[in-house]
mmCIF file of C-alpha atoms in Angstrom:
data_model
loop_
_atom_site.group_PDB
_atom_site.id
_atom_site.type_symbol
_atom_site.label_atom_id
_atom_site.label_comp_id
_atom_site.label_asym_id
_atom_site.label_seq_id
_atom_site.Cartn_x
_atom_site.Cartn_y
_atom_site.Cartn_z
ATOM 1 C CA MET X 1383 -59.331 147.558 132.391
ATOM 2 C CA ASN X 1384 -57.772 147.679 129.146
ATOM 3 C CA PRO X 1385 -59.190 144.540 126.990
ATOM 4 C CA ASP X 1386 -55.839 144.200 125.202
ATOM 5 C CA VAL X 1387 -53.993 144.068 128.826
ATOM 6 C CA GLU X 1388 -57.124 141.866 129.863
ATOM 7 C CA ARG X 1389 -56.632 139.458 127.039
ATOM 8 C CA VAL X 1390 -52.472 139.309 127.442
ATOM 9 C CA THR X 1391 -53.436 138.477 131.452
ATOM 10 C CA ALA X 1392 -55.616 136.103 130.649
ATOM 11 C CA ASP X 1393 -53.216 134.282 128.253
ATOM 12 C CA ARG X 1394 -50.119 134.544 130.742
ATOM 13 C CA ALA X 1395 -52.158 133.833 133.957
ATOM 14 C CA GLU X 1396 -49.982 130.749 134.226
ATOM 15 C CA PRO X 1397 -47.209 130.669 137.096
ATOM 16 C CA ALA X 1398 -44.844 133.053 136.061
ATOM 17 C CA ASP X 1399 -42.079 130.121 136.427
ATOM 18 C CA ARG X 1400 -42.814 128.467 133.287
ATOM 19 C CA ASP X 1401 -39.949 127.736 131.187
ATOM 20 C CA GLU X 1402 -38.631 125.831 127.897
ATOM 21 C CA PHE X 1403 -38.646 122.502 130.231
ATOM 22 C CA GLY X 1404 -42.301 123.028 131.292
ATOM 23 C CA THR X 1405 -44.628 124.912 133.874
ATOM 24 C CA GLY X 1406 -42.566 124.649 136.973
ATOM 25 C CA PRO X 1407 -40.308 127.072 139.254
ATOM 26 C CA LEU X 1408 -37.354 124.477 138.367
ATOM 27 C CA GLY X 1409 -34.818 124.615 135.590
ATOM 28 C CA PRO X 1410 -31.466 125.986 134.372
ATOM 29 C CA GLY X 1411 -30.983 129.404 136.332
ATOM 30 C CA TYR X 1412 -33.111 128.357 139.052
ATOM 31 C CA GLN X 1413 -31.618 129.664 142.665
ATOM 32 C CA GLY X 1414 -32.375 127.216 144.893
ATOM 33 C CA PRO X 1415 -34.731 126.388 147.732
ATOM 34 C CA TYR X 1416 -33.724 129.238 149.943
ATOM 35 C CA GLY X 1417 -33.934 131.645 147.178
ATOM 36 C CA ARG X 1418 -36.941 131.899 144.781
ATOM 37 C CA ASP X 1419 -40.155 129.675 145.659
ATOM 38 C CA SER X 1420 -38.422 128.396 148.697
ATOM 39 C CA ASP X 1421 -41.322 126.160 149.253
ATOM 40 C CA VAL X 1422 -40.183 123.740 146.629
ATOM 41 C CA THR X 1423 -39.959 120.211 148.035
ATOM 42 C CA LEU X 1424 -37.672 117.798 146.579
ATOM 43 C CA TRP X 1425 -40.108 115.462 145.023
ATOM 44 C CA ARG X 1426 -41.938 118.386 143.264
ATOM 45 C CA ALA X 1427 -38.682 119.160 141.961
ATOM 46 C CA LEU X 1428 -38.124 115.555 140.506
ATOM 47 C CA THR X 1429 -41.619 115.431 139.120
ATOM 48 C CA PHE X 1430 -42.563 118.896 137.945
ATOM 49 C CA PRO X 1431 -43.058 118.939 134.132
ATOM 50 C CA GLY X 1432 -39.647 120.501 133.189
ATOM 51 C CA ALA X 1433 -37.835 117.662 135.187
ATOM 52 C CA ARG X 1434 -39.928 114.868 133.047
ATOM 53 C CA LYS X 1435 -38.974 116.737 129.864
ATOM 54 C CA TRP X 1436 -35.176 116.345 130.982
ATOM 55 C CA TYR X 1437 -35.840 112.743 131.741
ATOM 56 C CA PHE X 1438 -37.153 112.093 128.203
ATOM 57 C CA GLY X 1439 -34.106 113.891 126.579
ATOM 58 C CA GLY X 1440 -31.652 111.965 129.081
ATOM 59 C CA ILE X 1441 -32.877 108.519 127.499
ATOM 60 C CA PHE X 1442 -31.131 109.547 124.277
ATOM 61 C CA ALA X 1443 -28.052 110.132 125.991
ATOM 62 C CA LEU X 1444 -28.101 106.904 128.071
ATOM 63 C CA ALA X 1445 -27.927 105.316 124.529
ATOM 64 C CA TRP X 1446 -24.177 105.239 125.282
ATOM 65 C CA LEU X 1447 -24.669 102.990 128.004
ATOM 66 C CA VAL X 1448 -25.821 100.389 125.734
ATOM 67 C CA PHE X 1449 -22.343 100.238 123.918
ATOM 68 C CA LEU X 1450 -20.753 100.217 127.606
ATOM 69 C CA GLY X 1451 -22.818 97.508 128.728
ATOM 70 C CA VAL X 1452 -22.033 95.257 125.705
ATOM 71 C CA GLU X 1453 -18.194 95.687 126.642
ATOM 72 C CA TYR X 1454 -18.954 95.175 130.518
ATOM 73 C CA PHE X 1455 -20.745 91.990 130.015
ATOM 74 C CA SER X 1456 -18.581 90.851 127.549
ATOM 75 C CA ARG X 1457 -16.007 90.674 130.799
ATOM 76 C CA VAL X 1458 -18.295 89.231 133.372
ATOM 77 C CA PRO X 1459 -16.885 85.978 134.780
ATOM 78 C CA ASN X 1460 -20.742 84.313 135.338
ATOM 79 C CA ILE X 1461 -24.332 85.217 135.369
ATOM 80 C CA TRP X 1462 -24.640 86.373 138.917
ATOM 81 C CA VAL X 1463 -21.639 89.017 138.370
ATOM 82 C CA GLY X 1464 -23.759 89.731 134.976
ATOM 83 C CA LEU X 1465 -26.994 90.489 136.984
ATOM 84 C CA GLY X 1466 -24.939 92.458 139.450
ATOM 85 C CA VAL X 1467 -23.641 94.758 136.542
ATOM 86 C CA GLY X 1468 -27.148 95.166 134.982
ATOM 87 C CA PHE X 1469 -28.593 96.194 138.410
ATOM 88 C CA PHE X 1470 -25.487 98.693 138.504
ATOM 89 C CA LEU X 1471 -26.202 100.227 135.169
ATOM 90 C CA VAL X 1472 -29.761 100.573 135.937
ATOM 91 C CA VAL X 1473 -29.102 102.332 139.269
ATOM 92 C CA PHE X 1474 -26.547 104.536 137.186
ATOM 93 C CA ALA X 1475 -28.864 105.499 134.649
ATOM 94 C CA ALA X 1476 -31.284 106.534 137.295
ATOM 95 C CA ALA X 1477 -28.863 108.270 138.891
ATOM 96 C CA PHE X 1478 -27.969 110.278 135.877
ATOM 97 C CA GLU X 1479 -31.615 111.308 135.045
ATOM 98 C CA ILE X 1480 -32.171 112.319 138.836
ATOM 99 C CA CYS X 1481 -28.939 114.571 139.358
ATOM 100 C CA VAL X 1482 -29.683 117.119 136.689
ATOM 101 C CA PRO X 1483 -33.007 118.365 138.091
ATOM 102 C CA LEU X 1484 -31.679 117.935 141.628
ATOM 103 C CA THR X 1485 -28.769 120.241 140.998
ATOM 104 C CA TRP X 1486 -31.564 122.999 139.674
ATOM 105 C CA TRP X 1487 -33.269 122.386 143.289
ATOM 106 C CA LEU X 1488 -29.727 122.785 145.021
ATOM 107 C CA ARG X 1489 -28.077 126.203 145.724
ATOM 108 C CA PRO X 1490 -25.228 126.828 143.655
ATOM 109 C CA GLU X 1491 -22.491 126.241 146.189
ATOM 110 C CA HIS X 1492 -24.303 122.719 146.899
ATOM 111 C CA ARG X 1493 -24.496 121.565 143.336
ATOM 112 C CA ILE X 1494 -20.647 120.573 143.279
ATOM 113 C CA TRP X 1495 -21.384 117.735 145.717
ATOM 114 C CA VAL X 1496 -23.854 116.144 143.147
ATOM 115 C CA VAL X 1497 -21.305 116.315 140.423
ATOM 116 C CA LEU X 1498 -18.808 114.749 142.737
ATOM 117 C CA GLY X 1499 -20.999 112.088 144.001
ATOM 118 C CA PHE X 1500 -21.961 110.915 140.493
ATOM 119 C CA TRP X 1501 -18.423 110.568 139.697
ATOM 120 C CA ALA X 1502 -17.715 108.591 142.680
ATOM 121 C CA LEU X 1503 -20.829 106.274 141.357
ATOM 122 C CA THR X 1504 -18.776 105.856 138.009
ATOM 123 C CA LEU X 1505 -15.753 104.097 139.651
ATOM 124 C CA GLY X 1506 -18.426 101.391 140.773
ATOM 125 C CA PHE X 1507 -17.505 100.176 137.216
ATOM 126 C CA TRP X 1508 -13.722 99.700 138.396
ATOM 127 C CA PRO X 1509 -13.702 96.048 139.375
ATOM 128 C CA ILE X 1510 -14.699 95.095 135.590
ATOM 129 C CA MET X 1511 -13.629 98.069 133.627
ATOM 130 C CA GLN X 1512 -10.589 99.277 135.446
ATOM 131 C CA TRP X 1513 -8.822 102.306 134.046
ATOM 132 C CA SER X 1514 -11.501 102.367 131.085
ATOM 133 C CA VAL X 1515 -14.289 103.491 133.690
ATOM 134 C CA ALA X 1516 -13.256 106.998 132.139
ATOM 135 C CA GLY X 1517 -15.560 106.158 129.195
ATOM 136 C CA THR X 1518 -18.542 106.913 131.685
ATOM 137 C CA TRP X 1519 -17.225 110.518 132.512
ATOM 138 C CA ALA X 1520 -19.055 112.076 129.506
ATOM 139 C CA PHE X 1521 -22.126 111.598 131.672
ATOM 140 C CA VAL X 1522 -20.146 113.529 134.781
ATOM 141 C CA GLY X 1523 -19.456 116.309 132.075
ATOM 142 C CA THR X 1524 -22.938 116.697 131.162
ATOM 143 C CA ILE X 1525 -24.146 117.076 134.769
ATOM 144 C CA ALA X 1526 -21.578 119.663 135.182
ATOM 145 C CA ALA X 1527 -22.493 121.455 132.326
ATOM 146 C CA MET X 1528 -26.273 121.567 133.103
ATOM 147 C CA SER X 1529 -25.759 122.495 136.813
ATOM 148 C CA MET X 1530 -25.689 126.261 135.741
ATOM 149 C CA PHE X 1531 -22.263 126.855 137.637
ATOM 150 C CA THR X 1532 -20.356 130.264 136.185
ATOM 151 C CA MET X 1533 -19.038 129.750 132.715
ATOM 152 C CA ARG X 1534 -15.388 129.880 134.165
ATOM 153 C CA THR X 1535 -16.702 127.017 136.652
ATOM 154 C CA THR X 1536 -17.940 124.785 134.453
ATOM 155 C CA ALA X 1537 -15.334 125.046 131.669
ATOM 156 C CA GLY X 1538 -12.575 124.291 134.547
ATOM 157 C CA LEU X 1539 -14.751 121.205 135.602
ATOM 158 C CA VAL X 1540 -14.838 120.204 132.179
ATOM 159 C CA ALA X 1541 -11.230 120.265 132.028
ATOM 160 C CA LEU X 1542 -10.637 118.733 134.645
ATOM 161 C CA ILE X 1543 -12.738 115.827 133.744
ATOM 162 C CA ALA X 1544 -10.972 115.723 130.193
ATOM 163 C CA LEU X 1545 -7.565 115.525 131.862
ATOM 164 C CA MET X 1546 -8.414 112.942 134.405
ATOM 165 C CA ALA X 1547 -9.617 110.824 131.320
ATOM 166 C CA VAL X 1548 -6.338 111.319 129.753
ATOM 167 C CA GLY X 1549 -4.760 110.156 132.518
ATOM 168 C CA PHE X 1550 -6.737 107.035 133.163
ATOM 169 C CA GLU X 1551 -6.382 106.070 129.677
ATOM 170 C CA TYR X 1552 -2.865 106.760 129.854
ATOM 171 C CA CYS X 1553 -2.495 104.161 132.968
ATOM 172 C CA GLY X 1554 -4.780 101.845 131.135
ATOM 173 C CA GLY X 1555 -1.974 101.525 128.607
ATOM 174 C CA VAL X 1556 -3.166 103.932 125.763
ATOM 175 C CA ARG X 1557 -0.508 106.049 123.869
ATOM 176 C CA GLY X 1558 -0.109 108.519 121.285
ATOM 177 C CA PRO X 1559 -2.745 109.921 119.170
ATOM 178 C CA ASP X 1560 -5.325 107.315 120.819
ATOM 179 C CA LEU X 1561 -5.412 109.551 123.990
ATOM 180 C CA VAL X 1562 -7.134 112.260 122.061
ATOM 181 C CA PRO X 1563 -10.716 110.980 121.239
ATOM 182 C CA LEU X 1564 -12.222 110.099 124.348
ATOM 183 C CA PRO X 1565 -11.134 113.588 126.336
ATOM 184 C CA ALA X 1566 -12.399 115.345 123.094
ATOM 185 C CA ILE X 1567 -15.656 113.857 123.237
ATOM 186 C CA ILE X 1568 -15.992 114.508 127.123
ATOM 187 C CA ALA X 1569 -15.090 118.204 126.466
ATOM 188 C CA SER X 1570 -17.334 118.931 123.162
ATOM 189 C CA ILE X 1571 -20.508 117.263 124.670
ATOM 190 C CA SER X 1572 -20.276 118.772 127.900
ATOM 191 C CA MET X 1573 -19.423 122.296 126.697
ATOM 192 C CA MET X 1574 -22.437 121.762 123.909
ATOM 193 C CA MET X 1575 -24.849 120.937 127.159
ATOM 194 C CA ALA X 1576 -23.362 123.929 128.857
ATOM 195 C CA GLY X 1577 -24.309 126.105 125.913
ATOM 196 C CA PHE X 1578 -27.624 124.630 125.906
ATOM 197 C CA SER X 1579 -28.571 125.285 129.435
ATOM 198 C CA ARG X 1580 -27.395 128.859 129.314
ATOM 199 C CA GLN X 1581 -29.750 129.480 126.310
ATOM 200 C CA ILE X 1582 -32.918 127.892 128.158
ATOM 201 C CA ALA X 1583 -31.790 129.835 131.193
ATOM 202 C CA THR X 1584 -31.921 132.943 128.961
ATOM 203 C CA VAL X 1585 -35.318 132.127 127.646
ATOM 204 C CA ASN X 1586 -36.525 131.116 131.304
ATOM 205 C CA GLU X 1587 -35.530 134.739 132.303
ATOM 206 C CA LEU X 1588 -37.169 136.204 129.224
ATOM 207 C CA ARG X 1589 -40.551 134.776 129.980
ATOM 208 C CA ALA X 1590 -40.190 135.438 133.766
ATOM 209 C CA THR X 1591 -39.475 139.256 133.091
ATOM 210 C CA GLN X 1592 -42.570 139.217 130.539
ATOM 211 C CA HIS X 1593 -44.717 137.621 133.312
ATOM 212 C CA ARG X 1594 -43.659 140.228 135.398
ATOM 213 C CA MET X 1595 -44.323 143.186 132.987
ATOM 214 C CA ALA X 1596 -47.750 141.828 132.338
ATOM 215 C CA ALA X 1597 -48.486 141.355 135.826
ATOM 216 C CA LEU X 1598 -47.099 145.518 136.194
ATOM 217 C CA ALA X 1599 -49.478 146.237 133.296
ATOM 218 C CA VAL X 1600 -52.538 145.051 135.333
ATOM 219 C CA GLU X 1601 -51.520 146.727 138.185
ATOM 220 C CA GLU X 1602 -51.069 149.674 136.448
ATOM 221 C CA GLU X 1603 -54.285 149.614 134.439
ATOM 222 C CA ARG X 1604 -55.782 149.154 137.947
ATOM 223 C CA GLY X 1605 -54.073 151.970 139.548
ATOM 224 C CA ARG X 1606 -55.523 153.984 136.268
ATOM 225 C CA VAL X 1607 -58.801 152.995 136.672
ATOM 226 C CA ALA X 1608 -59.061 153.811 140.486
ATOM 227 C CA ARG X 1609 -57.298 157.196 139.670
ATOM 228 C CA ASP X 1610 -59.854 158.153 137.045
ATOM 229 C CA ILE X 1611 -62.780 156.943 139.088
ATOM 230 C CA HIS X 1612 -61.554 159.037 142.137
ATOM 231 C CA ASP X 1613 -60.637 162.276 139.986
ATOM 232 C CA ILE X 1614 -63.515 162.258 137.757
ATOM 233 C CA LEU X 1615 -66.415 160.641 139.975
ATOM 234 C CA GLY X 1616 -65.637 161.907 143.345
ATOM 235 C CA HIS X 1617 -66.751 165.314 142.880
ATOM 236 C CA SER X 1618 -70.227 164.114 141.618
ATOM 237 C CA LEU X 1619 -70.647 161.666 144.123
ATOM 238 C CA THR X 1620 -69.956 164.204 146.748
ATOM 239 C CA VAL X 1621 -72.445 166.360 145.277
ATOM 240 C CA ILE X 1622 -75.070 163.514 145.152
ATOM 241 C CA THR X 1623 -74.402 163.291 149.178
ATOM 242 C CA VAL X 1624 -74.561 166.858 149.908
ATOM 243 C CA LYS X 1625 -77.740 167.231 147.881
ATOM 244 C CA ALA X 1626 -79.378 164.033 149.340
ATOM 245 C CA GLU X 1627 -79.018 165.386 152.730
ATOM 246 C CA LEU X 1628 -80.386 168.717 151.620
ATOM 247 C CA ALA X 1629 -83.364 166.960 150.458
ATOM 248 C CA GLY X 1630 -84.045 165.034 153.625
ATOM 249 C CA ARG X 1631 -83.842 168.155 155.597
ATOM 250 C CA LEU X 1632 -86.460 170.073 153.025
ATOM 251 C CA VAL X 1633 -88.866 167.248 152.508
ATOM 252 C CA GLU X 1634 -90.939 168.304 155.656
ATOM 253 C CA ARG X 1635 -90.821 171.960 155.240
ATOM 254 C CA ASP X 1636 -90.181 172.608 151.103
ATOM 255 C CA ALA X 1637 -91.575 169.677 149.457
ATOM 256 C CA ILE X 1638 -91.255 171.165 146.105
ATOM 257 C CA ARG X 1639 -87.429 172.085 146.637
ATOM 258 C CA ALA X 1640 -86.960 168.833 147.963
ATOM 259 C CA LYS X 1641 -88.494 166.825 145.067
ATOM 260 C CA ALA X 1642 -86.295 169.275 142.923
ATOM 261 C CA GLU X 1643 -83.201 168.315 144.756
ATOM 262 C CA ILE X 1644 -84.085 164.770 144.516
ATOM 263 C CA ASN X 1645 -84.470 164.746 140.831
ATOM 264 C CA ASP X 1646 -80.992 166.399 140.653
ATOM 265 C CA VAL X 1647 -79.919 163.476 142.591
ATOM 266 C CA GLU X 1648 -81.413 160.907 140.184
ATOM 267 C CA GLN X 1649 -79.736 162.969 137.147
ATOM 268 C CA LEU X 1650 -76.250 162.827 138.799
ATOM 269 C CA SER X 1651 -76.446 159.434 139.922
ATOM 270 C CA ARG X 1652 -77.336 158.324 136.289
ATOM 271 C CA ALA X 1653 -74.389 160.151 134.955
ATOM 272 C CA ALA X 1654 -72.123 158.932 137.556
ATOM 273 C CA LEU X 1655 -73.197 155.263 136.905
ATOM 274 C CA THR X 1656 -72.604 155.645 133.125
ATOM 275 C CA ASP X 1657 -69.096 156.939 134.222
ATOM 276 C CA VAL X 1658 -68.569 154.125 136.292
ATOM 277 C CA ARG X 1659 -69.576 151.758 133.827
ATOM 278 C CA ALA X 1660 -67.535 153.136 131.256
ATOM 279 C CA THR X 1661 -64.475 153.275 133.267
ATOM 280 C CA VAL X 1662 -64.203 149.898 134.585
ATOM 281 C CA ALA X 1663 -65.413 148.494 131.060
ATOM 282 C CA GLY X 1664 -62.266 149.231 129.867
ATOM 283 C CA TYR X 1665 -63.089 152.417 127.808
ATOM 284 C CA ARG X 1666 -64.605 150.572 124.941
ATOM 285 C CA ASP X 1667 -66.879 153.354 123.857
ATOM 286 C CA VAL X 1668 -66.034 156.934 123.320
ATOM 287 C CA ASN X 1669 -67.137 158.348 126.728
ATOM 288 C CA VAL X 1670 -66.055 161.972 127.849
ATOM 289 C CA VAL X 1671 -65.024 160.291 130.996
ATOM 290 C CA SER X 1672 -62.601 158.089 129.578
ATOM 291 C CA GLU X 1673 -61.229 160.397 126.870
ATOM 292 C CA LEU X 1674 -60.511 162.762 129.841
ATOM 293 C CA ALA X 1675 -58.436 160.083 131.452
ATOM 294 C CA ASN X 1676 -56.527 158.993 128.443
ATOM 295 C CA ALA X 1677 -56.166 162.911 127.240
ATOM 296 C CA ARG X 1678 -54.188 163.743 130.907
ATOM 297 C CA ALA X 1679 -51.960 160.394 129.891
ATOM 298 C CA VAL X 1680 -51.078 161.683 126.094
ATOM 299 C CA LEU X 1681 -50.633 165.020 127.418
ATOM 300 C CA GLU X 1682 -48.150 164.369 130.028
ATOM 301 C CA ALA X 1683 -46.277 161.916 127.797
ATOM 302 C CA ALA X 1684 -45.896 164.521 125.171
ATOM 303 C CA GLY X 1685 -44.827 167.093 127.989
ATOM 304 C CA ILE X 1686 -47.664 169.268 127.585
ATOM 305 C CA THR X 1687 -49.347 170.853 131.029
ATOM 306 C CA ALA X 1688 -53.056 169.337 131.206
ATOM 307 C CA ASP X 1689 -55.962 171.721 132.678
ATOM 308 C CA LEU X 1690 -58.752 169.384 132.647
ATOM 309 C CA PRO X 1691 -61.999 169.356 134.714
ATOM 310 C CA THR X 1692 -62.236 167.100 137.343
ATOM 311 C CA THR X 1693 -66.056 166.466 136.955
ATOM 312 C CA THR X 1694 -68.692 166.116 134.290
ATOM 313 C CA ASP X 1695 -71.818 166.354 135.999
ATOM 314 C CA THR X 1696 -72.594 169.767 134.319
ATOM 315 C CA LEU X 1697 -72.459 168.194 131.014
ATOM 316 C CA PRO X 1698 -75.886 167.467 129.513
ATOM 317 C CA ALA X 1699 -76.327 163.501 128.768
ATOM 318 C CA GLU X 1700 -77.013 164.314 125.146
ATOM 319 C CA TYR X 1701 -73.488 165.719 124.576
ATOM 320 C CA ARG X 1702 -71.563 163.324 126.629
ATOM 321 C CA GLU X 1703 -70.574 161.113 123.929
ATOM 322 C CA LEU X 1704 -70.015 163.972 121.626
ATOM 323 C CA ALA X 1705 -67.786 165.827 124.061
ATOM 324 C CA GLY X 1706 -65.743 162.817 124.167
ATOM 325 C CA TRP X 1707 -65.329 163.115 120.404
ATOM 326 C CA ILE X 1708 -64.071 166.510 120.441
ATOM 327 C CA ILE X 1709 -61.755 165.852 123.506
ATOM 328 C CA ARG X 1710 -60.030 162.912 121.568
ATOM 329 C CA GLU X 1711 -59.595 164.851 118.092
ATOM 330 C CA GLY X 1712 -58.674 168.174 120.025
ATOM 331 C CA VAL X 1713 -56.077 166.484 122.132
ATOM 332 C CA THR X 1714 -54.766 164.598 119.315
ATOM 333 C CA ASN X 1715 -54.244 168.084 117.233
ATOM 334 C CA VAL X 1716 -52.686 169.776 120.103
ATOM 335 C CA VAL X 1717 -50.182 167.011 120.598
ATOM 336 C CA ARG X 1718 -49.356 166.378 116.655
ATOM 337 C CA HIS X 1719 -49.620 170.060 115.360
ATOM 338 C CA SER X 1720 -49.817 172.836 117.728
ATOM 339 C CA GLY X 1721 -46.299 173.228 119.488
ATOM 340 C CA ALA X 1722 -48.357 173.918 122.871
ATOM 341 C CA THR X 1723 -47.188 173.795 126.247
ATOM 342 C CA LEU X 1724 -50.593 174.043 127.806
ATOM 343 C CA CYS X 1725 -53.743 172.214 126.900
ATOM 344 C CA ARG X 1726 -57.080 173.408 128.568
ATOM 345 C CA VAL X 1727 -60.439 171.742 128.364
ATOM 346 C CA ARG X 1728 -63.437 173.694 129.512
ATOM 347 C CA MET X 1729 -67.094 172.094 129.837
ATOM 348 C CA SER X 1730 -70.439 173.804 130.653
ATOM 349 C CA PRO X 1731 -74.245 172.755 129.935
ATOM 350 C CA ASP X 1732 -74.024 174.464 126.485
ATOM 351 C CA MET X 1733 -70.133 174.300 125.678
ATOM 352 C CA ILE X 1734 -67.214 172.294 125.396
ATOM 353 C CA GLU X 1735 -64.144 173.710 124.112
ATOM 354 C CA VAL X 1736 -60.654 172.237 123.663
ATOM 355 C CA ALA X 1737 -58.062 175.116 123.562
ATOM 356 C CA ASP X 1738 -53.933 175.551 123.716
ATOM 357 C CA ASP X 1739 -51.266 177.931 123.666
ATOM 358 C CA GLY X 1740 -49.416 176.810 120.738
ATOM 359 C CA THR X 1741 -49.056 178.369 117.192
ATOM 360 C CA GLY X 1742 -52.760 178.583 116.547
ATOM 361 C CA PRO X 1743 -54.724 177.906 113.211
ATOM 362 C CA GLN X 1744 -52.694 179.240 110.044
ATOM 363 C CA SER X 1745 -54.582 180.215 107.080
ATOM 364 C CA GLY X 1746 -54.916 177.063 104.648
ATOM 365 C CA SER X 1747 -53.404 174.593 107.086
ATOM 366 C CA ALA X 1748 -54.129 171.320 106.443
ATOM 367 C CA HIS X 1749 -55.234 170.044 109.689
ATOM 368 C CA CYS X 1750 -58.112 172.397 109.655
ATOM 369 C CA HIS X 1751 -59.554 170.497 107.192
ATOM 370 C CA ALA X 1752 -58.490 167.273 108.114
ATOM 371 C CA ASN X 1753 -60.206 163.977 107.907
ATOM 372 C CA GLY X 1754 -60.796 163.812 111.752
ATOM 373 C CA LEU X 1755 -62.260 167.602 112.133
ATOM 374 C CA ASP X 1756 -64.553 166.757 109.060
ATOM 375 C CA GLY X 1757 -65.999 163.786 110.822
ATOM 376 C CA LEU X 1758 -66.312 165.396 113.839
ATOM 377 C CA ARG X 1759 -68.129 168.328 112.199
ATOM 378 C CA GLU X 1760 -70.590 165.805 111.163
ATOM 379 C CA ARG X 1761 -71.047 164.682 114.538
ATOM 380 C CA VAL X 1762 -71.774 167.675 115.792
ATOM 381 C CA GLU X 1763 -74.317 168.799 113.180
ATOM 382 C CA ALA X 1764 -76.009 165.601 113.697
ATOM 383 C CA ALA X 1765 -76.389 166.481 117.356
ATOM 384 C CA GLY X 1766 -77.739 169.571 116.608
ATOM 385 C CA ALA X 1767 -74.568 171.632 117.816
ATOM 386 C CA LEU X 1768 -72.293 173.940 116.261
ATOM 387 C CA LEU X 1769 -68.300 173.368 115.725
ATOM 388 C CA ARG X 1770 -66.258 176.168 115.678
ATOM 389 C CA ILE X 1771 -62.587 176.258 114.972
ATOM 390 C CA GLY X 1772 -60.344 179.493 115.726
ATOM 391 C CA THR X 1773 -57.942 181.067 117.890
ATOM 392 C CA SER X 1774 -57.961 180.528 121.616
ATOM 393 C CA ASP X 1775 -58.014 183.245 124.553
ATOM 394 C CA LEU X 1776 -54.541 181.252 125.025
ATOM 395 C CA GLY X 1777 -53.237 182.366 121.833
ATOM 396 C CA GLY X 1778 -53.569 178.975 119.959
ATOM 397 C CA PHE X 1779 -55.817 176.864 118.698
ATOM 398 C CA SER X 1780 -59.452 176.553 119.987
ATOM 399 C CA LEU X 1781 -61.919 173.464 118.947
ATOM 400 C CA GLN X 1782 -65.358 174.250 120.467
ATOM 401 C CA ILE X 1783 -68.990 172.863 120.159
ATOM 402 C CA ARG X 1784 -71.688 175.244 121.246
ATOM 403 C CA SER X 1785 -75.449 174.420 121.669
ATOM 404 C CA LYS X 1786 -77.356 176.178 118.232
ATOM 405 C CA GLY X 1787 -79.026 178.452 120.436
ATOM 406 C CA LEU X 1788 -75.903 180.429 121.452
ATOM 407 C CA THR X 1789 -74.378 182.888 119.194
#
């Protein structure tokens, strides 16, 4: 697996439902228990970290109850009524805190009942506050705003609450400009919370998409490793099996030949083991197997037909890393400079070639003496081989390394 993908996956291995309010499947935009994460219980909905963060923020909103409580207690006739009012204030505050995560848990069509139920709860202040009970409706507007209805529905509910507040104030004897402040407060706070909740929902969706993309990247990388093992190592393992069966049949009739076949099996198995380790280790080293896999992906992405070998077992062990370098450099030049439609890689025990059908080497062309080719030439010479640059039989560029024993 690619180390970068592996690292990103480790960083994002937590559940994909992490959101601004904490880790959990619930939050603004959640689709309810019959949509995504249908196993979420009501208890989890009320106790997951996102809900706890809401509770913390809701405490600041409940500061408004302090001012209302002072007014309520100033009107109570005796201590027993005062205790009753205090108890009701506690119930009211708890209901306000719980209603928001509850609406995230319910399906959208059921959330309106939470809003209506909380509005009905505010009427419990009626015996003392009478028409002034509309002063508590900023809390109703906040719950409606955080319930993630459509924006049109949210605006309609907020407008209805504000108009009802105007009506209650008017019935309570308020007239003229004094009718404006309370509805304005309700509308402004509610719409601000509506915008806030939608911003959080957008962040949640982006993070969920980020997690899905990371998961897809991991799956794609696993598929690519599986394809590389199948395409590049399949032939080697088949040859090992055939040679092992042949050695088993020859062991009694021709021991010398059987020993030779067993030696071949040993060499092939060592090469295959090296290829497997290079593949599953995430292509950490320059290796002919990984470079062939990368070359196929790069050429396909560039719209160039890739004619690549499906096995590397004919290549001597001392040339396998060098072959990886020539494939990397050669394919890079094909993609960047050649204008080719076909790239071919050929291998034999004493030759590796990357050829294309593009424009071919031009006199004095810069890429013939580029730093990459100069570095490759040094590697080839250090390995005791020869680097040849010229025109391929396809009509384009040819980059080739050959054993010094060949002319």
